[in-house]
Amino acid sequence: MNFLTKDIDVISFITTAGITGGTEFSAINYLVLALKNNNLWNNIKALYPFVGGTANTHKFNLKNPLDTDGAFRLTFNGTITHDSNGVSFSAVDGWANTHFIPNTHFTINQETLALYSRSSFSAATGGIDMGAATTLTQRSELIIRSNLNGFVSNINSTTDGAGSASISTNTDGTGFYMASRQTSTDLRIYKNGVQQDIASSSNNGTRDAKKIYLGCRNVLNAPNGLTGRNFGLALIASPYTPDEAAIWYNIVQQYNTFLNRQV
């Protein structure tokens, strides 16, 4: 490889994941440096850039690219398509285990979930794109576009009403979707960097004790609500402000533009 970079995190990822294409390297190099230059890098727990076009390259966590559960590398299950557009999960049996447990790795009410979706369709009834749930009071989940056109997030939420942030008018499931809880009374959802709703009621939920799944929700260690979407990036992190959410979108959109898969 003739790639030139001084960033140790870029070198570590492309070496471990076996990234050999110049376009893919340039995209990853941009992503890491842009996140660091905008002070967004340190909050990241797991970032899956879905670059390289194979199950092996797609499984690695950019923040810690070791092939271990403890480094939150993905374990893919069922029918999944891996190509230059990212990861496409089957709505019948496709999902991935992040091995990330909110109750272990997050402080209470300090959590961000985000996905770059390349699929517009509404999910089947009960479809959930990312998350985990032990009980109704222990949930971390992101729903991009439900069967009722809802964009919804529950993070440590006790109910589907006051404790969740949601809109019921999302008729296009493509774009960058982020949910970020900063306090017990502040859960915000963003689409393409623009705030859509804020849940400001007091929240009495707790951190979930199950591993977060992608392509569905983990309910008591079983996949629930598979959606079958195509993703170009997935993120688990500590909370971000509204201004930071907007910067995140610009960076992720440019990253996917480098890879010619922007929406």
PDB file of C-alpha atoms in Angstrom:
ATOM      1  CA  MET A   1       0.000   0.000   0.000  1.00  0.00           C
ATOM      2  CA  ASN A   2       1.244   3.464  -0.854  1.00  0.00           C
ATOM      3  CA  PHE A   3      -1.191   5.281   1.447  1.00  0.00           C
ATOM      4  CA  LEU A   4       0.231   8.209   3.355  1.00  0.00           C
ATOM      5  CA  THR A   5      -1.194   9.240   6.734  1.00  0.00           C
ATOM      6  CA  LYS A   6       0.222  10.139  10.106  1.00  0.00           C
ATOM      7  CA  ASP A   7      -2.905   9.286  12.053  1.00  0.00           C
ATOM      8  CA  ILE A   8      -2.433   6.163  14.153  1.00  0.00           C
ATOM      9  CA  ASP A   9      -6.171   5.373  14.245  1.00  0.00           C
ATOM     10  CA  VAL A  10      -6.431   5.431  10.458  1.00  0.00           C
ATOM     11  CA  ILE A  11      -3.357   3.217  10.117  1.00  0.00           C
ATOM     12  CA  SER A  12      -4.673   0.781  12.718  1.00  0.00           C
ATOM     13  CA  PHE A  13      -8.069   0.423  11.040  1.00  0.00           C
ATOM     14  CA  ILE A  14      -6.941   0.042   7.428  1.00  0.00           C
ATOM     15  CA  THR A  15      -4.267  -2.443   8.469  1.00  0.00           C
ATOM     16  CA  THR A  16      -6.541  -4.606  10.592  1.00  0.00           C
ATOM     17  CA  ALA A  17      -9.523  -4.448   8.230  1.00  0.00           C
ATOM     18  CA  GLY A  18      -7.345  -5.019   5.178  1.00  0.00           C
ATOM     19  CA  ILE A  19      -8.453  -1.886   3.325  1.00  0.00           C
ATOM     20  CA  THR A  20      -6.480  -1.784   0.088  1.00  0.00           C
ATOM     21  CA  GLY A  21      -8.409   0.632  -2.123  1.00  0.00           C
ATOM     22  CA  GLY A  22      -7.314   4.226  -2.446  1.00  0.00           C
ATOM     23  CA  THR A  23     -10.880   5.565  -2.424  1.00  0.00           C
ATOM     24  CA  GLU A  24     -11.735   3.650   0.732  1.00  0.00           C
ATOM     25  CA  PHE A  25      -8.547   4.823   2.429  1.00  0.00           C
ATOM     26  CA  SER A  26      -9.238   8.455   1.512  1.00  0.00           C
ATOM     27  CA  ALA A  27     -12.774   8.183   2.894  1.00  0.00           C
ATOM     28  CA  ILE A  28     -11.614   6.678   6.206  1.00  0.00           C
ATOM     29  CA  ASN A  29      -8.789   9.173   6.505  1.00  0.00           C
ATOM     30  CA  TYR A  30     -11.267  12.017   5.987  1.00  0.00           C
ATOM     31  CA  LEU A  31     -13.758  10.563   8.470  1.00  0.00           C
ATOM     32  CA  VAL A  32     -11.265  10.137  11.301  1.00  0.00           C
ATOM     33  CA  LEU A  33      -9.535  13.487  10.828  1.00  0.00           C
ATOM     34  CA  ALA A  34     -12.825  15.395  10.468  1.00  0.00           C
ATOM     35  CA  LEU A  35     -14.187  13.847  13.664  1.00  0.00           C
ATOM     36  CA  LYS A  36     -11.005  14.634  15.553  1.00  0.00           C
ATOM     37  CA  ASN A  37     -10.728  18.182  14.196  1.00  0.00           C
ATOM     38  CA  ASN A  38     -14.307  18.874  15.339  1.00  0.00           C
ATOM     39  CA  ASN A  39     -13.786  17.324  18.796  1.00  0.00           C
ATOM     40  CA  LEU A  40     -16.276  14.508  18.158  1.00  0.00           C
ATOM     41  CA  TRP A  41     -13.889  11.543  18.310  1.00  0.00           C
ATOM     42  CA  ASN A  42     -13.501  11.076  22.055  1.00  0.00           C
ATOM     43  CA  ASN A  43     -17.221  10.481  22.673  1.00  0.00           C
ATOM     44  CA  ILE A  44     -17.286   7.495  20.315  1.00  0.00           C
ATOM     45  CA  LYS A  45     -17.656   4.024  21.808  1.00  0.00           C
ATOM     46  CA  ALA A  46     -18.215   2.144  18.538  1.00  0.00           C
ATOM     47  CA  LEU A  47     -18.223   3.405  14.958  1.00  0.00           C
ATOM     48  CA  TYR A  48     -18.877   1.051  12.060  1.00  0.00           C
ATOM     49  CA  PRO A  49     -18.000   2.750   8.739  1.00  0.00           C
ATOM     50  CA  PHE A  50     -19.002  -0.280   6.609  1.00  0.00           C
ATOM     51  CA  VAL A  51     -16.205   0.172   4.110  1.00  0.00           C
ATOM     52  CA  GLY A  52     -14.370  -2.404   2.007  1.00  0.00           C
ATOM     53  CA  GLY A  53     -17.361  -4.373   0.735  1.00  0.00           C
ATOM     54  CA  THR A  54     -16.909  -7.620   2.695  1.00  0.00           C
ATOM     55  CA  ALA A  55     -18.114  -9.131   5.949  1.00  0.00           C
ATOM     56  CA  ASN A  56     -14.537  -9.055   7.235  1.00  0.00           C
ATOM     57  CA  THR A  57     -13.985  -5.354   6.580  1.00  0.00           C
ATOM     58  CA  HIS A  58     -17.475  -4.394   7.729  1.00  0.00           C
ATOM     59  CA  LYS A  59     -17.244  -6.012  11.144  1.00  0.00           C
ATOM     60  CA  PHE A  60     -14.584  -3.753  12.637  1.00  0.00           C
ATOM     61  CA  ASN A  61     -15.132  -0.891  15.063  1.00  0.00           C
ATOM     62  CA  LEU A  62     -13.166   2.084  13.731  1.00  0.00           C
ATOM     63  CA  LYS A  63     -12.542   3.366  17.277  1.00  0.00           C
ATOM     64  CA  ASN A  64     -10.950   0.080  18.397  1.00  0.00           C
ATOM     65  CA  PRO A  65     -10.360  -2.286  15.449  1.00  0.00           C
ATOM     66  CA  LEU A  66      -9.597  -5.494  17.299  1.00  0.00           C
ATOM     67  CA  ASP A  67     -11.296  -8.761  16.370  1.00  0.00           C
ATOM     68  CA  THR A  68     -12.809  -9.291  19.832  1.00  0.00           C
ATOM     69  CA  ASP A  69     -16.167  -8.952  21.544  1.00  0.00           C
ATOM     70  CA  GLY A  70     -14.581  -6.556  24.027  1.00  0.00           C
ATOM     71  CA  ALA A  71     -13.609  -4.215  21.180  1.00  0.00           C
ATOM     72  CA  PHE A  72     -17.234  -4.287  19.956  1.00  0.00           C
ATOM     73  CA  ARG A  73     -16.541  -5.798  16.582  1.00  0.00           C
ATOM     74  CA  LEU A  74     -19.723  -6.992  14.910  1.00  0.00           C
ATOM     75  CA  THR A  75     -20.896 -10.585  14.761  1.00  0.00           C
ATOM     76  CA  PHE A  76     -23.161 -10.990  11.721  1.00  0.00           C
ATOM     77  CA  ASN A  77     -26.094 -13.380  11.754  1.00  0.00           C
ATOM     78  CA  GLY A  78     -28.464 -14.638   9.067  1.00  0.00           C
ATOM     79  CA  THR A  79     -28.767 -13.317   5.521  1.00  0.00           C
ATOM     80  CA  ILE A  80     -26.702 -10.177   4.943  1.00  0.00           C
ATOM     81  CA  THR A  81     -25.367  -8.554   1.777  1.00  0.00           C
ATOM     82  CA  HIS A  82     -21.941  -6.908   1.978  1.00  0.00           C
ATOM     83  CA  ASP A  83     -20.894  -4.643  -0.895  1.00  0.00           C
ATOM     84  CA  SER A  84     -19.705  -1.121  -1.699  1.00  0.00           C
ATOM     85  CA  ASN A  85     -23.045   0.282  -0.490  1.00  0.00           C
ATOM     86  CA  GLY A  86     -22.428  -0.989   3.020  1.00  0.00           C
ATOM     87  CA  VAL A  87     -24.407  -3.628   4.892  1.00  0.00           C
ATOM     88  CA  SER A  88     -27.887  -4.769   3.859  1.00  0.00           C
ATOM     89  CA  PHE A  89     -29.747  -6.856   6.423  1.00  0.00           C
ATOM     90  CA  SER A  90     -32.483  -9.294   5.442  1.00  0.00           C
ATOM     91  CA  ALA A  91     -35.862  -8.473   6.983  1.00  0.00           C
ATOM     92  CA  VAL A  92     -36.320 -12.204   7.516  1.00  0.00           C
ATOM     93  CA  ASP A  93     -33.210 -13.156   9.469  1.00  0.00           C
ATOM     94  CA  GLY A  94     -30.390 -10.581   9.101  1.00  0.00           C
ATOM     95  CA  TRP A  95     -28.865  -8.764  12.067  1.00  0.00           C
ATOM     96  CA  ALA A  96     -25.576  -8.020  13.848  1.00  0.00           C
ATOM     97  CA  ASN A  97     -24.481  -8.131  17.477  1.00  0.00           C
ATOM     98  CA  THR A  98     -22.350  -5.142  18.577  1.00  0.00           C
ATOM     99  CA  HIS A  99     -21.480  -6.770  21.937  1.00  0.00           C
ATOM    100  CA  PHE A 100     -21.997  -3.322  23.474  1.00  0.00           C
ATOM    101  CA  ILE A 101     -23.989  -3.297  26.731  1.00  0.00           C
ATOM    102  CA  PRO A 102     -25.311   0.143  27.787  1.00  0.00           C
ATOM    103  CA  ASN A 103     -25.526  -0.831  31.461  1.00  0.00           C
ATOM    104  CA  THR A 104     -21.814  -1.696  31.438  1.00  0.00           C
ATOM    105  CA  HIS A 105     -20.319   0.895  29.108  1.00  0.00           C
ATOM    106  CA  PHE A 106     -22.494   4.010  29.534  1.00  0.00           C
ATOM    107  CA  THR A 107     -23.178   6.415  32.362  1.00  0.00           C
ATOM    108  CA  ILE A 108     -26.910   6.715  33.044  1.00  0.00           C
ATOM    109  CA  ASN A 109     -28.660   9.121  30.642  1.00  0.00           C
ATOM    110  CA  GLN A 110     -25.495   9.622  28.561  1.00  0.00           C
ATOM    111  CA  GLU A 111     -26.042   7.871  25.237  1.00  0.00           C
ATOM    112  CA  THR A 112     -26.132   8.405  21.473  1.00  0.00           C
ATOM    113  CA  LEU A 113     -27.293   5.980  18.770  1.00  0.00           C
ATOM    114  CA  ALA A 114     -27.048   6.825  15.058  1.00  0.00           C
ATOM    115  CA  LEU A 115     -27.447   5.191  11.645  1.00  0.00           C
ATOM    116  CA  TYR A 116     -26.890   6.270   8.052  1.00  0.00           C
ATOM    117  CA  SER A 117     -29.788   4.653   6.209  1.00  0.00           C
ATOM    118  CA  ARG A 118     -29.895   4.099   2.459  1.00  0.00           C
ATOM    119  CA  SER A 119     -33.381   2.522   2.568  1.00  0.00           C
ATOM    120  CA  SER A 120     -36.464   4.693   2.262  1.00  0.00           C
ATOM    121  CA  PHE A 121     -39.192   2.144   2.982  1.00  0.00           C
ATOM    122  CA  SER A 122     -41.299   1.967   6.126  1.00  0.00           C
ATOM    123  CA  ALA A 123     -40.548  -1.044   8.309  1.00  0.00           C
ATOM    124  CA  ALA A 124     -43.010  -3.794   9.088  1.00  0.00           C
ATOM    125  CA  THR A 125     -45.107  -3.463  12.238  1.00  0.00           C
ATOM    126  CA  GLY A 126     -42.794  -3.573  15.246  1.00  0.00           C
ATOM    127  CA  GLY A 127     -39.630  -2.998  13.204  1.00  0.00           C
ATOM    128  CA  ILE A 128     -36.711  -1.479  15.106  1.00  0.00           C
ATOM    129  CA  ASP A 129     -33.442  -0.608  13.369  1.00  0.00           C
ATOM    130  CA  MET A 130     -31.052  -0.666  16.319  1.00  0.00           C
ATOM    131  CA  GLY A 131     -31.208  -1.342  20.004  1.00  0.00           C
ATOM    132  CA  ALA A 132     -31.690  -3.538  23.037  1.00  0.00           C
ATOM    133  CA  ALA A 133     -34.445  -4.030  25.602  1.00  0.00           C
ATOM    134  CA  THR A 134     -34.695  -5.969  28.824  1.00  0.00           C
ATOM    135  CA  THR A 135     -37.928  -4.376  30.060  1.00  0.00           C
ATOM    136  CA  LEU A 136     -40.015  -1.317  29.146  1.00  0.00           C
ATOM    137  CA  THR A 137     -37.881   0.655  31.590  1.00  0.00           C
ATOM    138  CA  GLN A 138     -34.579  -0.641  30.208  1.00  0.00           C
ATOM    139  CA  ARG A 139     -34.400   0.276  26.530  1.00  0.00           C
ATOM    140  CA  SER A 140     -31.941   1.760  24.064  1.00  0.00           C
ATOM    141  CA  GLU A 141     -33.451   1.819  20.583  1.00  0.00           C
ATOM    142  CA  LEU A 142     -33.718   3.717  17.326  1.00  0.00           C
ATOM    143  CA  ILE A 143     -36.610   3.397  14.860  1.00  0.00           C
ATOM    144  CA  ILE A 144     -35.937   5.197  11.577  1.00  0.00           C
ATOM    145  CA  ARG A 145     -39.292   4.819   9.821  1.00  0.00           C
ATOM    146  CA  SER A 146     -41.980   2.641  11.335  1.00  0.00           C
ATOM    147  CA  ASN A 147     -45.016   1.215   9.571  1.00  0.00           C
ATOM    148  CA  LEU A 148     -46.789   4.421  10.696  1.00  0.00           C
ATOM    149  CA  ASN A 149     -43.974   6.689   9.417  1.00  0.00           C
ATOM    150  CA  GLY A 150     -42.661   7.250  12.918  1.00  0.00           C
ATOM    151  CA  PHE A 151     -39.073   8.246  13.697  1.00  0.00           C
ATOM    152  CA  VAL A 152     -38.711   7.239  17.336  1.00  0.00           C
ATOM    153  CA  SER A 153     -36.098   6.759  20.027  1.00  0.00           C
ATOM    154  CA  ASN A 154     -36.319   5.386  23.528  1.00  0.00           C
ATOM    155  CA  ILE A 155     -33.163   5.647  25.632  1.00  0.00           C
ATOM    156  CA  ASN A 156     -33.692   4.776  29.299  1.00  0.00           C
ATOM    157  CA  SER A 157     -37.351   5.603  28.608  1.00  0.00           C
ATOM    158  CA  THR A 158     -40.117   4.330  30.877  1.00  0.00           C
ATOM    159  CA  THR A 159     -42.975   4.801  28.410  1.00  0.00           C
ATOM    160  CA  ASP A 160     -43.621   5.274  24.700  1.00  0.00           C
ATOM    161  CA  GLY A 161     -45.111   8.675  25.475  1.00  0.00           C
ATOM    162  CA  ALA A 162     -43.377  11.207  27.691  1.00  0.00           C
ATOM    163  CA  GLY A 163     -40.144   9.247  27.907  1.00  0.00           C
ATOM    164  CA  SER A 164     -39.519   8.939  24.164  1.00  0.00           C
ATOM    165  CA  ALA A 165     -38.686  11.394  21.389  1.00  0.00           C
ATOM    166  CA  SER A 166     -40.649  10.911  18.176  1.00  0.00           C
ATOM    167  CA  ILE A 167     -42.285  12.317  15.085  1.00  0.00           C
ATOM    168  CA  SER A 168     -45.025  10.674  13.004  1.00  0.00           C
ATOM    169  CA  THR A 169     -44.286  12.361   9.675  1.00  0.00           C
ATOM    170  CA  ASN A 170     -41.123  10.685   8.408  1.00  0.00           C
ATOM    171  CA  THR A 171     -42.060   9.524   4.894  1.00  0.00           C
ATOM    172  CA  ASP A 172     -38.483   8.940   3.705  1.00  0.00           C
ATOM    173  CA  GLY A 173     -36.274   6.528   5.627  1.00  0.00           C
ATOM    174  CA  THR A 174     -33.015   7.599   3.977  1.00  0.00           C
ATOM    175  CA  GLY A 175     -30.499   9.865   5.664  1.00  0.00           C
ATOM    176  CA  PHE A 176     -28.522  10.188   8.893  1.00  0.00           C
ATOM    177  CA  TYR A 177     -30.598   9.470  11.994  1.00  0.00           C
ATOM    178  CA  MET A 178     -29.325  10.271  15.471  1.00  0.00           C
ATOM    179  CA  ALA A 179     -30.806  10.028  18.975  1.00  0.00           C
ATOM    180  CA  SER A 180     -28.908  11.545  21.882  1.00  0.00           C
ATOM    181  CA  ARG A 181     -29.869  11.577  25.560  1.00  0.00           C
ATOM    182  CA  GLN A 182     -27.856  14.067  27.625  1.00  0.00           C
ATOM    183  CA  THR A 183     -29.859  14.080  30.887  1.00  0.00           C
ATOM    184  CA  SER A 184     -32.908  12.407  32.395  1.00  0.00           C
ATOM    185  CA  THR A 185     -35.013  15.223  30.909  1.00  0.00           C
ATOM    186  CA  ASP A 186     -33.276  15.717  27.556  1.00  0.00           C
ATOM    187  CA  LEU A 187     -33.572  13.155  24.740  1.00  0.00           C
ATOM    188  CA  ARG A 188     -33.363  14.619  21.229  1.00  0.00           C
ATOM    189  CA  ILE A 189     -33.695  13.073  17.788  1.00  0.00           C
ATOM    190  CA  TYR A 190     -32.126  14.428  14.620  1.00  0.00           C
ATOM    191  CA  LYS A 191     -32.515  13.721  10.924  1.00  0.00           C
ATOM    192  CA  ASN A 192     -29.672  14.968   8.724  1.00  0.00           C
ATOM    193  CA  GLY A 193     -28.451  17.164  11.553  1.00  0.00           C
ATOM    194  CA  VAL A 194     -31.783  18.902  12.132  1.00  0.00           C
ATOM    195  CA  GLN A 195     -33.547  18.388  15.454  1.00  0.00           C
ATOM    196  CA  GLN A 196     -36.953  16.745  15.018  1.00  0.00           C
ATOM    197  CA  ASP A 197     -38.178  16.382  18.618  1.00  0.00           C
ATOM    198  CA  ILE A 198     -37.105  16.590  22.245  1.00  0.00           C
ATOM    199  CA  ALA A 199     -38.462  14.551  25.145  1.00  0.00           C
ATOM    200  CA  SER A 200     -38.210  16.889  28.134  1.00  0.00           C
ATOM    201  CA  SER A 201     -40.361  15.028  30.656  1.00  0.00           C
ATOM    202  CA  SER A 202     -38.683  13.453  33.651  1.00  0.00           C
ATOM    203  CA  ASN A 203     -37.375  10.016  32.781  1.00  0.00           C
ATOM    204  CA  ASN A 204     -37.128   7.190  35.304  1.00  0.00           C
ATOM    205  CA  GLY A 205     -35.669   4.463  33.121  1.00  0.00           C
ATOM    206  CA  THR A 206     -32.360   2.692  33.578  1.00  0.00           C
ATOM    207  CA  ARG A 207     -29.576   1.552  31.284  1.00  0.00           C
ATOM    208  CA  ASP A 208     -30.229  -1.630  29.385  1.00  0.00           C
ATOM    209  CA  ALA A 209     -28.301  -4.744  30.374  1.00  0.00           C
ATOM    210  CA  LYS A 210     -28.434  -6.472  26.964  1.00  0.00           C
ATOM    211  CA  LYS A 211     -26.134  -6.137  23.952  1.00  0.00           C
ATOM    212  CA  ILE A 212     -27.193  -3.682  21.256  1.00  0.00           C
ATOM    213  CA  TYR A 213     -28.106  -5.260  17.915  1.00  0.00           C
ATOM    214  CA  LEU A 214     -28.079  -3.646  14.460  1.00  0.00           C
ATOM    215  CA  GLY A 215     -30.857  -4.356  11.962  1.00  0.00           C
ATOM    216  CA  CYS A 216     -33.249  -5.099  14.806  1.00  0.00           C
ATOM    217  CA  ARG A 217     -33.568  -4.894  18.587  1.00  0.00           C
ATOM    218  CA  ASN A 218     -32.182  -7.368  21.102  1.00  0.00           C
ATOM    219  CA  VAL A 219     -34.976  -8.534  23.408  1.00  0.00           C
ATOM    220  CA  LEU A 220     -33.643 -10.873  26.075  1.00  0.00           C
ATOM    221  CA  ASN A 221     -30.835 -12.077  23.757  1.00  0.00           C
ATOM    222  CA  ALA A 222     -33.049 -12.698  20.720  1.00  0.00           C
ATOM    223  CA  PRO A 223     -33.506 -10.557  17.567  1.00  0.00           C
ATOM    224  CA  ASN A 224     -36.786  -8.644  17.526  1.00  0.00           C
ATOM    225  CA  GLY A 225     -38.303  -6.412  14.853  1.00  0.00           C
ATOM    226  CA  LEU A 226     -35.910  -6.926  11.930  1.00  0.00           C
ATOM    227  CA  THR A 227     -36.178  -4.086   9.400  1.00  0.00           C
ATOM    228  CA  GLY A 228     -34.033  -5.176   6.438  1.00  0.00           C
ATOM    229  CA  ARG A 229     -32.367  -1.828   5.782  1.00  0.00           C
ATOM    230  CA  ASN A 230     -29.119  -0.951   4.045  1.00  0.00           C
ATOM    231  CA  PHE A 231     -26.740   1.031   6.281  1.00  0.00           C
ATOM    232  CA  GLY A 232     -23.691   3.082   5.335  1.00  0.00           C
ATOM    233  CA  LEU A 233     -22.559   3.753   8.923  1.00  0.00           C
ATOM    234  CA  ALA A 234     -23.561   3.003  12.522  1.00  0.00           C
ATOM    235  CA  LEU A 235     -22.566   4.804  15.717  1.00  0.00           C
ATOM    236  CA  ILE A 236     -22.732   4.251  19.480  1.00  0.00           C
ATOM    237  CA  ALA A 237     -21.384   7.154  21.542  1.00  0.00           C
ATOM    238  CA  SER A 238     -21.726   9.445  24.529  1.00  0.00           C
ATOM    239  CA  PRO A 239     -24.123  12.378  23.992  1.00  0.00           C
ATOM    240  CA  TYR A 240     -23.704  15.199  21.501  1.00  0.00           C
ATOM    241  CA  THR A 241     -25.168  18.705  21.477  1.00  0.00           C
ATOM    242  CA  PRO A 242     -27.474  19.963  18.694  1.00  0.00           C
ATOM    243  CA  ASP A 243     -24.568  21.831  17.101  1.00  0.00           C
ATOM    244  CA  GLU A 244     -22.454  18.691  17.199  1.00  0.00           C
ATOM    245  CA  ALA A 245     -25.269  16.626  15.690  1.00  0.00           C
ATOM    246  CA  ALA A 246     -25.317  18.993  12.713  1.00  0.00           C
ATOM    247  CA  ILE A 247     -21.545  18.664  12.281  1.00  0.00           C
ATOM    248  CA  TRP A 248     -21.857  14.879  12.485  1.00  0.00           C
ATOM    249  CA  TYR A 249     -24.308  14.878   9.592  1.00  0.00           C
ATOM    250  CA  ASN A 250     -22.049  17.001   7.387  1.00  0.00           C
ATOM    251  CA  ILE A 251     -19.096  14.707   8.057  1.00  0.00           C
ATOM    252  CA  VAL A 252     -21.032  11.472   7.518  1.00  0.00           C
ATOM    253  CA  GLN A 253     -22.632  12.790   4.335  1.00  0.00           C
ATOM    254  CA  GLN A 254     -19.244  13.771   2.913  1.00  0.00           C
ATOM    255  CA  TYR A 255     -17.797  10.406   3.942  1.00  0.00           C
ATOM    256  CA  ASN A 256     -20.505   8.531   2.046  1.00  0.00           C
ATOM    257  CA  THR A 257     -20.126  10.904  -0.902  1.00  0.00           C
ATOM    258  CA  PHE A 258     -16.457   9.910  -1.135  1.00  0.00           C
ATOM    259  CA  LEU A 259     -17.712   6.320  -1.400  1.00  0.00           C
ATOM    260  CA  ASN A 260     -20.320   7.281  -4.029  1.00  0.00           C
ATOM    261  CA  ARG A 261     -23.227   5.985  -1.926  1.00  0.00           C
ATOM    262  CA  GLN A 262     -24.664   9.210  -0.526  1.00  0.00           C
ATOM    263  CA  VAL A 263     -28.416   9.705  -0.172  1.00  0.00           C
TER     264      VAL A 263
END
